[in-house]
mmCIF file of C-alpha atoms and ligand atoms in Angstrom:
data_model
loop_
_atom_site.group_PDB
_atom_site.id
_atom_site.type_symbol
_atom_site.label_atom_id
_atom_site.label_comp_id
_atom_site.label_asym_id
_atom_site.label_seq_id
_atom_site.Cartn_x
_atom_site.Cartn_y
_atom_site.Cartn_z
ATOM 1 C CA UNK F 1 24.269 111.950 22.784
ATOM 2 C CA UNK F 2 27.118 110.359 24.710
ATOM 3 C CA UNK F 3 27.120 110.113 28.490
ATOM 4 C CA UNK F 4 30.126 112.441 28.517
ATOM 5 C CA UNK F 5 28.139 115.345 27.148
ATOM 6 C CA UNK F 6 24.574 114.433 28.208
ATOM 7 C CA UNK F 7 22.404 116.164 30.794
ATOM 8 C CA UNK F 8 20.328 114.237 33.334
ATOM 9 C CA UNK F 9 16.526 114.254 33.051
ATOM 10 C CA UNK F 10 14.905 117.568 33.720
ATOM 11 C CA UNK F 11 13.300 118.069 37.140
ATOM 12 C CA UNK F 12 9.987 118.597 35.322
ATOM 13 C CA UNK F 13 9.942 114.856 34.507
ATOM 14 C CA UNK F 14 9.630 114.174 38.219
ATOM 15 C CA UNK F 15 7.423 117.094 39.217
ATOM 16 C CA UNK F 16 4.941 117.999 36.471
ATOM 17 C CA UNK F 17 1.367 116.647 36.544
ATOM 18 C CA UNK F 18 1.193 116.524 32.766
ATOM 19 C CA UNK F 19 4.365 114.464 32.575
ATOM 20 C CA UNK F 20 3.090 112.144 35.314
ATOM 21 C CA UNK F 21 -0.036 111.265 33.351
ATOM 22 C CA UNK F 22 2.011 110.660 30.199
ATOM 23 C CA UNK F 23 4.494 108.511 32.108
ATOM 24 C CA UNK F 24 1.913 106.201 33.658
ATOM 25 C CA UNK F 25 0.098 105.842 30.356
ATOM 26 C CA UNK F 26 3.384 105.064 28.592
ATOM 27 C CA UNK F 27 4.566 102.374 30.981
ATOM 28 C CA UNK F 28 1.131 100.779 31.304
ATOM 29 C CA UNK F 29 0.757 100.576 27.534
ATOM 30 C CA UNK F 30 3.707 98.285 27.101
ATOM 31 C CA UNK F 31 5.822 96.941 29.902
ATOM 32 C CA UNK F 32 6.415 93.614 31.580
ATOM 33 C CA UNK F 33 5.216 93.533 35.171
ATOM 34 C CA UNK F 34 6.437 90.981 37.695
ATOM 35 C CA UNK F 35 3.473 89.148 39.225
ATOM 36 C CA UNK F 36 5.184 86.881 41.756
ATOM 37 C CA UNK F 37 6.473 83.321 41.835
ATOM 38 C CA UNK F 38 4.152 80.501 40.857
ATOM 39 C CA UNK F 39 4.583 78.769 44.231
ATOM 40 C CA UNK F 40 3.581 81.946 46.066
ATOM 41 C CA UNK F 41 0.159 82.146 44.401
ATOM 42 C CA UNK F 42 -0.794 78.560 43.797
ATOM 43 C CA UNK F 43 0.394 76.617 46.854
ATOM 44 C CA UNK F 44 -3.111 76.699 48.376
ATOM 45 C CA UNK F 45 -5.206 78.552 45.803
ATOM 46 C CA UNK F 46 -6.381 78.481 42.220
ATOM 47 C CA UNK F 47 -7.086 82.211 41.933
ATOM 48 C CA UNK F 48 -5.118 85.235 43.127
ATOM 49 C CA UNK F 49 -5.663 88.949 42.761
ATOM 50 C CA UNK F 50 -2.579 91.013 41.816
ATOM 51 C CA UNK F 51 -2.467 94.796 41.311
ATOM 52 C CA UNK F 52 0.010 96.379 38.950
ATOM 53 C CA UNK F 53 0.135 100.027 37.911
ATOM 54 C CA UNK F 54 -3.514 101.063 37.724
ATOM 55 C CA UNK F 55 -4.752 97.588 36.858
ATOM 56 C CA UNK F 56 -6.285 94.892 38.963
ATOM 57 C CA UNK F 57 -5.406 91.465 37.567
ATOM 58 C CA UNK F 58 -6.415 87.901 38.188
ATOM 59 C CA UNK F 59 -3.998 84.965 38.047
ATOM 60 C CA UNK F 60 -5.625 81.564 37.758
ATOM 61 C CA UNK F 61 -4.384 78.008 37.500
ATOM 62 C CA UNK F 62 -6.360 75.198 35.973
ATOM 63 C CA UNK F 63 -4.910 71.848 34.805
ATOM 64 C CA UNK F 64 -1.408 73.291 35.162
ATOM 65 C CA UNK F 65 -2.274 76.147 32.840
ATOM 66 C CA UNK F 66 -1.766 79.584 34.345
ATOM 67 C CA UNK F 67 -3.827 82.447 32.920
ATOM 68 C CA UNK F 68 -3.614 86.182 33.438
ATOM 69 C CA UNK F 69 -7.020 87.877 33.197
ATOM 70 C CA UNK F 70 -8.413 91.337 33.939
ATOM 71 C CA UNK F 71 -9.945 91.224 37.426
ATOM 72 C CA UNK F 72 -12.946 93.090 36.034
ATOM 73 C CA UNK F 73 -16.381 91.685 35.265
ATOM 74 C CA UNK F 74 -17.555 92.113 31.676
ATOM 75 C CA UNK F 75 -21.132 92.928 32.846
ATOM 76 C CA UNK F 76 -20.841 96.190 34.786
ATOM 77 C CA UNK F 77 -17.169 96.198 35.744
ATOM 78 C CA UNK F 78 -17.202 94.950 39.317
ATOM 79 C CA UNK F 79 -13.890 93.657 40.624
ATOM 80 C CA UNK F 80 -14.188 89.874 40.507
ATOM 81 C CA UNK F 81 -11.892 88.760 43.316
ATOM 82 C CA UNK F 82 -10.677 90.710 46.343
ATOM 83 C CA UNK F 83 -7.919 88.365 47.582
ATOM 84 C CA UNK F 84 -7.426 84.704 46.778
ATOM 85 C CA UNK F 85 -9.755 81.778 46.220
ATOM 86 C CA UNK F 86 -9.566 78.037 45.840
ATOM 87 C CA UNK F 87 -12.821 77.843 43.847
ATOM 88 C CA UNK F 88 -12.958 76.154 40.432
ATOM 89 C CA UNK F 89 -15.004 79.007 38.948
ATOM 90 C CA UNK F 90 -14.723 82.765 38.924
ATOM 91 C CA UNK F 91 -18.056 84.127 40.150
ATOM 92 C CA UNK F 92 -18.725 87.852 40.118
ATOM 93 C CA UNK F 93 -19.876 89.027 43.577
ATOM 94 C CA UNK F 94 -22.236 91.667 42.069
ATOM 95 C CA UNK F 95 -24.784 89.744 39.942
ATOM 96 C CA UNK F 96 -23.316 86.258 39.767
ATOM 97 C CA UNK F 97 -21.755 86.131 36.283
ATOM 98 C CA UNK F 98 -19.675 82.974 36.167
ATOM 99 C CA UNK F 99 -16.487 82.256 34.217
ATOM 100 C CA UNK F 100 -14.220 79.231 34.115
ATOM 101 C CA UNK F 101 -10.609 79.634 35.252
ATOM 102 C CA UNK F 102 -9.509 80.421 31.701
ATOM 103 C CA UNK F 103 -11.935 83.331 31.500
ATOM 104 C CA UNK F 104 -14.700 81.754 29.418
ATOM 105 C CA UNK F 105 -18.155 83.005 30.384
ATOM 106 C CA UNK F 106 -20.293 80.021 31.399
ATOM 107 C CA UNK F 107 -23.427 81.436 32.998
ATOM 108 C CA UNK F 108 -25.226 84.706 33.671
ATOM 109 C CA UNK F 109 -28.520 84.946 35.544
ATOM 110 C CA UNK F 110 -31.291 87.074 33.998
ATOM 111 C CA UNK F 111 -29.792 87.187 30.508
ATOM 112 C CA UNK F 112 -32.007 84.668 28.678
ATOM 113 C CA UNK F 113 -33.710 87.499 26.714
ATOM 114 C CA UNK F 114 -30.514 89.396 25.925
ATOM 115 C CA UNK F 115 -29.840 89.196 22.215
ATOM 116 C CA UNK F 116 -26.548 88.168 20.692
ATOM 117 C CA UNK F 117 -25.157 87.037 24.028
ATOM 118 C CA UNK F 118 -22.493 86.093 24.894
ATOM 119 C CA UNK F 119 -20.248 87.806 22.367
ATOM 120 C CA UNK F 120 -16.463 87.279 22.267
ATOM 121 C CA UNK F 121 -15.929 90.371 24.394
ATOM 122 C CA UNK F 122 -18.161 89.022 27.187
ATOM 123 C CA UNK F 123 -15.450 86.498 28.070
ATOM 124 C CA UNK F 124 -12.441 87.622 30.105
ATOM 125 C CA UNK F 125 -9.524 88.443 27.832
ATOM 126 C CA UNK F 126 -6.330 86.391 28.226
ATOM 127 C CA UNK F 127 -3.443 88.825 28.732
ATOM 128 C CA UNK F 128 0.161 88.066 27.677
ATOM 129 C CA UNK F 129 1.909 86.034 30.381
ATOM 130 C CA UNK F 130 5.478 84.729 30.633
ATOM 131 C CA UNK F 131 6.375 81.962 33.046
ATOM 132 C CA UNK F 132 10.140 82.085 33.450
ATOM 133 C CA UNK F 133 11.021 79.086 35.651
ATOM 134 C CA UNK F 134 8.161 79.920 38.001
ATOM 135 C CA UNK F 135 8.647 83.706 37.932
ATOM 136 C CA UNK F 136 5.464 85.121 36.416
ATOM 137 C CA UNK F 137 5.398 88.259 34.282
ATOM 138 C CA UNK F 138 2.433 89.906 32.640
ATOM 139 C CA UNK F 139 2.072 92.501 29.926
ATOM 140 C CA UNK F 140 -1.020 94.658 30.344
ATOM 141 C CA UNK F 141 -1.453 95.820 26.751
ATOM 142 C CA UNK F 142 1.616 95.411 24.655
ATOM 143 C CA UNK F 143 3.077 92.690 22.595
ATOM 144 C CA UNK F 144 6.817 93.256 23.012
ATOM 145 C CA UNK F 145 8.656 89.953 23.494
ATOM 146 C CA UNK F 146 10.435 89.415 26.781
ATOM 147 C CA UNK F 147 12.743 86.608 25.652
ATOM 148 C CA UNK F 148 15.678 88.740 24.615
ATOM 149 C CA UNK F 149 15.931 90.286 28.063
ATOM 150 C CA UNK F 150 15.449 86.988 29.874
ATOM 151 C CA UNK F 151 18.351 85.503 27.891
ATOM 152 C CA UNK F 152 20.615 88.326 29.033
ATOM 153 C CA UNK F 153 19.658 87.642 32.656
ATOM 154 C CA UNK F 154 19.974 83.872 32.281
ATOM 155 C CA UNK F 155 23.494 84.196 30.963
ATOM 156 C CA UNK F 156 24.653 84.675 34.555
ATOM 157 C CA UNK F 157 22.020 83.137 36.788
ATOM 158 C CA UNK F 158 20.606 80.461 34.457
ATOM 159 C CA UNK F 159 22.279 77.716 36.530
ATOM 160 C CA UNK F 160 20.162 78.532 39.605
ATOM 161 C CA UNK F 161 17.068 76.325 40.116
ATOM 162 C CA UNK F 162 14.557 79.184 40.080
ATOM 163 C CA UNK F 163 11.647 76.756 39.992
ATOM 164 C CA UNK F 164 12.610 75.738 43.555
ATOM 165 C CA UNK F 165 12.584 79.265 44.995
ATOM 166 C CA UNK F 166 10.542 79.376 48.168
ATOM 167 C CA UNK F 167 8.597 82.505 49.023
ATOM 168 C CA UNK F 168 9.075 83.670 52.613
ATOM 169 C CA UNK F 169 6.231 86.048 53.504
ATOM 170 C CA UNK F 170 7.729 86.706 56.952
ATOM 171 C CA UNK F 171 10.762 88.320 55.283
ATOM 172 C CA UNK F 172 8.796 90.080 52.578
ATOM 173 C CA UNK F 173 7.684 93.593 53.219
ATOM 174 C CA UNK F 174 5.938 96.671 51.887
ATOM 175 C CA UNK F 175 7.633 100.073 52.148
ATOM 176 C CA UNK F 176 6.254 103.475 51.263
ATOM 177 C CA UNK F 177 8.367 106.249 49.836
ATOM 178 C CA UNK F 178 7.614 109.973 49.604
ATOM 179 C CA UNK F 179 9.250 110.308 46.207
ATOM 180 C CA UNK F 180 8.765 109.670 42.495
ATOM 181 C CA UNK F 181 9.298 106.007 41.524
ATOM 182 C CA UNK F 182 11.934 106.937 38.927
ATOM 183 C CA UNK F 183 14.094 108.581 41.604
ATOM 184 C CA UNK F 184 14.151 105.229 43.375
ATOM 185 C CA UNK F 185 15.258 103.597 40.112
ATOM 186 C CA UNK F 186 17.910 106.300 39.517
ATOM 187 C CA UNK F 187 19.369 105.528 42.926
ATOM 188 C CA UNK F 188 19.171 101.764 42.407
ATOM 189 C CA UNK F 189 21.072 101.985 39.134
ATOM 190 C CA UNK F 190 24.312 103.290 40.543
ATOM 191 C CA UNK F 191 26.713 102.034 43.187
ATOM 192 C CA UNK F 192 28.314 105.486 43.235
ATOM 193 C CA UNK F 193 26.483 106.321 46.465
ATOM 194 C CA UNK F 194 27.438 103.135 48.346
ATOM 195 C CA UNK F 195 30.507 104.513 50.192
ATOM 196 C CA UNK F 196 28.502 107.593 51.251
ATOM 197 C CA UNK F 197 25.056 106.201 51.987
ATOM 198 C CA UNK F 198 25.714 102.573 53.018
ATOM 199 C CA UNK F 199 28.819 102.377 55.225
ATOM 200 C CA UNK F 200 28.043 98.787 56.327
ATOM 201 C CA UNK F 201 27.401 97.508 52.823
ATOM 202 C CA UNK F 202 30.603 99.219 51.740
ATOM 203 C CA UNK F 203 32.547 96.931 54.097
ATOM 204 C CA UNK F 204 31.279 93.872 52.235
ATOM 205 C CA UNK F 205 31.402 95.001 48.598
ATOM 206 C CA UNK F 206 34.624 95.779 46.760
ATOM 207 C CA UNK F 207 33.302 99.027 45.431
ATOM 208 C CA UNK F 208 36.298 99.547 43.127
ATOM 209 C CA UNK F 209 35.333 96.428 41.149
ATOM 210 C CA UNK F 210 31.616 97.224 40.911
ATOM 211 C CA UNK F 211 30.486 96.631 37.320
ATOM 212 C CA UNK F 212 27.499 97.891 35.303
ATOM 213 C CA UNK F 213 26.250 96.301 32.056
ATOM 214 C CA UNK F 214 23.311 97.694 30.077
ATOM 215 C CA UNK F 215 21.320 95.777 27.481
ATOM 216 C CA UNK F 216 17.868 96.509 26.091
ATOM 217 C CA UNK F 217 15.370 96.790 28.919
ATOM 218 C CA UNK F 218 17.839 95.537 31.523
ATOM 219 C CA UNK F 219 20.671 97.024 33.567
ATOM 220 C CA UNK F 220 22.902 94.585 35.440
ATOM 221 C CA UNK F 221 25.172 95.613 38.279
ATOM 222 C CA UNK F 222 27.629 93.078 39.670
ATOM 223 C CA UNK F 223 28.866 93.403 43.235
ATOM 224 C CA UNK F 224 32.140 91.631 43.981
ATOM 225 C CA UNK F 225 33.498 90.664 47.368
ATOM 226 C CA UNK F 226 36.732 89.174 48.736
ATOM 227 C CA UNK F 227 37.443 85.480 48.886
ATOM 228 C CA UNK F 228 36.690 85.227 52.629
ATOM 229 C CA UNK F 229 33.093 86.454 52.251
ATOM 230 C CA UNK F 230 30.153 84.460 50.957
ATOM 231 C CA UNK F 231 29.935 84.504 47.177
ATOM 232 C CA UNK F 232 28.247 82.505 44.415
ATOM 233 C CA UNK F 233 29.589 79.036 43.577
ATOM 234 C CA UNK F 234 29.741 79.511 39.832
ATOM 235 C CA UNK F 235 29.928 76.460 37.584
ATOM 236 C CA UNK F 236 32.886 75.852 35.268
ATOM 237 C CA UNK F 237 32.494 77.764 32.047
ATOM 238 C CA UNK F 238 30.406 80.510 33.683
ATOM 239 C CA UNK F 239 31.239 83.927 32.304
ATOM 240 C CA UNK F 240 32.304 85.093 35.815
ATOM 241 C CA UNK F 241 33.978 81.816 36.887
ATOM 242 C CA UNK F 242 36.851 82.432 39.298
ATOM 243 C CA UNK F 243 35.440 85.781 40.497
ATOM 244 C CA UNK F 244 33.897 86.367 43.921
ATOM 245 C CA UNK F 245 30.443 87.624 43.071
ATOM 246 C CA UNK F 246 28.382 88.696 46.101
ATOM 247 C CA UNK F 247 25.319 89.813 44.152
ATOM 248 C CA UNK F 248 23.832 90.241 40.705
ATOM 249 C CA UNK F 249 21.483 93.218 40.691
ATOM 250 C CA UNK F 250 19.166 93.313 37.679
ATOM 251 C CA UNK F 251 16.770 96.115 36.940
ATOM 252 C CA UNK F 252 14.088 95.406 34.324
ATOM 253 C CA UNK F 253 12.262 98.304 32.665
ATOM 254 C CA UNK F 254 10.466 100.081 34.186
ATOM 255 C CA UNK F 255 9.769 99.127 37.811
ATOM 256 C CA UNK F 256 11.192 95.716 38.716
ATOM 257 C CA UNK F 257 14.468 94.784 40.380
ATOM 258 C CA UNK F 258 15.801 91.262 40.825
ATOM 259 C CA UNK F 259 18.627 90.931 43.324
ATOM 260 C CA UNK F 260 20.272 87.512 43.193
ATOM 261 C CA UNK F 261 22.390 86.502 46.182
ATOM 262 C CA UNK F 262 24.048 83.192 47.052
ATOM 263 C CA UNK F 263 20.999 82.435 49.268
ATOM 264 C CA UNK F 264 18.312 83.244 46.677
ATOM 265 C CA UNK F 265 16.419 86.193 45.238
ATOM 266 C CA UNK F 266 15.125 89.438 46.662
ATOM 267 C CA UNK F 267 12.805 91.403 44.423
ATOM 268 C CA UNK F 268 11.634 94.993 44.616
ATOM 269 C CA UNK F 269 8.553 95.948 42.668
ATOM 270 C CA UNK F 270 7.614 99.610 42.529
ATOM 271 C CA UNK F 271 3.983 100.644 42.491
ATOM 272 C CA UNK F 272 3.857 104.287 41.361
ATOM 273 C CA UNK F 273 0.906 105.839 43.215
ATOM 274 C CA UNK F 274 1.494 109.543 42.715
ATOM 275 C CA UNK F 275 4.328 111.667 41.418
ATOM 276 C CA UNK F 276 5.719 112.020 44.935
ATOM 277 C CA UNK F 277 4.503 108.753 46.453
ATOM 278 C CA UNK F 278 5.544 105.192 45.696
ATOM 279 C CA UNK F 279 4.832 101.824 47.272
ATOM 280 C CA UNK F 280 7.688 99.322 47.172
ATOM 281 C CA UNK F 281 6.961 95.632 47.576
ATOM 282 C CA UNK F 282 9.897 93.497 48.649
ATOM 283 C CA UNK F 283 9.560 89.784 47.995
ATOM 284 C CA UNK F 284 12.042 87.336 49.505
ATOM 285 C CA UNK F 285 12.522 83.973 47.783
ATOM 286 C CA UNK F 286 15.107 81.579 49.155
ATOM 287 C CA UNK F 287 17.031 78.636 47.844
ATOM 288 C CA UNK F 288 19.008 78.382 51.115
ATOM 289 C CA UNK F 289 17.016 79.722 54.075
ATOM 290 C CA UNK F 290 19.776 79.082 56.640
ATOM 291 C CA UNK F 291 22.241 81.125 54.630
ATOM 292 C CA UNK F 292 19.667 83.901 54.241
ATOM 293 C CA UNK F 293 19.252 84.202 58.032
ATOM 294 C CA UNK F 294 22.981 83.915 58.630
ATOM 295 C CA UNK F 295 23.727 86.797 56.262
ATOM 296 C CA UNK F 296 20.730 89.062 56.856
ATOM 297 C CA UNK F 297 19.636 88.313 60.420
ATOM 298 C CA UNK F 298 15.954 88.620 61.108
ATOM 299 C CA UNK F 299 15.815 92.241 59.956
ATOM 300 C CA UNK F 300 16.736 91.240 56.428
ATOM 301 C CA UNK F 301 17.689 94.058 54.096
ATOM 302 C CA UNK F 302 15.926 96.703 56.167
ATOM 303 C CA UNK F 303 18.896 98.914 57.012
ATOM 304 C CA UNK F 304 20.160 99.346 53.446
ATOM 305 C CA UNK F 305 16.613 99.969 52.254
ATOM 306 C CA UNK F 306 16.022 102.692 54.837
ATOM 307 C CA UNK F 307 19.304 104.368 53.938
ATOM 308 C CA UNK F 308 18.268 104.368 50.269
ATOM 309 C CA UNK F 309 14.779 105.683 50.976
ATOM 310 C CA UNK F 310 16.112 108.489 53.139
ATOM 311 C CA UNK F 311 18.455 109.753 50.428
ATOM 312 C CA UNK F 312 15.852 109.365 47.659
ATOM 313 C CA UNK F 313 13.405 111.484 49.677
ATOM 314 C CA UNK F 314 16.130 114.119 49.982
ATOM 315 C CA UNK F 315 16.422 114.124 46.185
ATOM 316 C CA UNK F 316 12.632 114.474 45.859
ATOM 317 C CA UNK F 317 12.819 117.653 47.980
ATOM 318 C CA UNK F 318 15.610 118.951 45.756
ATOM 319 C CA UNK F 319 13.608 118.249 42.577
ATOM 320 C CA UNK F 320 10.658 120.190 43.981
ATOM 321 C CA UNK F 321 12.793 123.071 45.266
ATOM 322 C CA UNK F 322 12.915 125.129 42.069
ATOM 323 C CA UNK F 323 16.721 125.315 42.393
ATOM 324 C CA UNK F 324 17.474 122.352 40.107
ATOM 325 C CA UNK F 325 16.796 121.726 36.429
ATOM 326 C CA UNK F 326 19.346 119.173 35.169
ATOM 327 C CA UNK F 327 22.784 117.854 36.106
ATOM 328 C CA UNK F 328 25.563 115.788 34.479
ATOM 329 C CA UNK F 329 26.605 112.129 34.650
ATOM 330 C CA UNK F 330 29.751 110.394 35.837
ATOM 331 C CA UNK F 331 30.798 108.240 32.851
ATOM 332 C CA UNK F 332 32.591 105.918 35.303
ATOM 333 C CA UNK F 333 29.738 105.360 37.740
ATOM 334 C CA UNK F 334 26.403 106.349 36.254
ATOM 335 C CA UNK F 335 26.055 104.332 33.031
ATOM 336 C CA UNK F 336 22.977 102.604 34.474
ATOM 337 C CA UNK F 337 21.216 105.878 35.284
ATOM 338 C CA UNK F 338 22.092 107.199 31.836
ATOM 339 C CA UNK F 339 20.678 104.055 30.165
ATOM 340 C CA UNK F 340 17.439 104.365 32.163
ATOM 341 C CA UNK F 341 17.073 108.023 31.221
ATOM 342 C CA UNK F 342 17.640 107.204 27.553
ATOM 343 C CA UNK F 343 14.845 104.610 27.714
ATOM 344 C CA UNK F 344 12.559 107.149 29.390
ATOM 345 C CA UNK F 345 13.265 109.641 26.617
ATOM 346 C CA UNK F 346 12.572 107.078 23.881
ATOM 347 C CA UNK F 347 9.544 105.400 25.431
ATOM 348 C CA UNK F 348 7.831 108.246 27.206
ATOM 349 C CA UNK F 349 8.834 110.957 24.735
ATOM 350 C CA UNK F 350 10.197 113.262 27.417
HETATM 351 S S1 FES S 1 -20.916 93.321 37.404
HETATM 352 FE FE1 FES S 1 -20.415 91.227 37.415
HETATM 353 S S2 FES S 1 -22.317 90.233 37.243
HETATM 354 FE FE2 FES S 1 -22.802 92.313 37.217
HETATM 355 FE FE1 FE2 S 2 21.652 102.115 47.786
#
């Protein structure tokens, strides 16, 4: 159905317990989850614990090989690592089962009489991992390739040296939101609200030129500015050469957002906790730290984020009110929201 005649998702998608369970199961079964930049995890450590969706994961690095493993012992399911470690072995804190950094079981006390041990399933399973110029992505269960979507993103930002991105923990932050994660995505995927919700941002962006492109699991929004403001230096032959691009905003199905600015990359990763509660991790990675501070001050992107969270929480109240079932889309301004809702319908069988 075309955007001109379509209805938005029903409020029951955001409010029903049954739908919530189906949604989490659906996105966990096959989605790419951003796990951080290589330099962020392995500057001082060889092992790092990362949580995504309901899963606790273990990233390890040994001889330049990065592995993604379940952070769950194959004996009686203890979590293996609470934070980070520089050790050369993974040792379970419960009964001492020991694995190498690639997940191979090497030793287990008290098991000399256990028959047929170890079996293949006693090792830690290697999970699918993509290392895109230092940006690490994991797939918890599925096999869907990520390359097609990465190519679409690289078309515009492929000239940036992503391998050199530097993680700045002091400008990275965790927010909590009293709303469904998909309402946060709905809001992210349209610039329609910018003149109403973000008066300061509206001064910087030429809202009339705002552009939205949808492809596969990705929605790209391009924010343009005037020639006096800071914009990307785009190389000759770039698809947007000659334009004043202030930001490329990429959303990747289902819960990751990559915001490229002339100073570097800001990422938002949503952790859906409950149907009306979401944790949002903001990671700041810079290529030009001076420019980052000049443009964002020491408060970073805080103000815009708080404006977004306030309005999304207002929508959550509306969804729960009983006065709303579905609405309609603006074909001029809400193509991104429409694309997201179509993916939800296909993937989560809403
Ligand atoms: S649960 Fe890990 S050794 Fe027992
Ligand atoms: Fe916003």
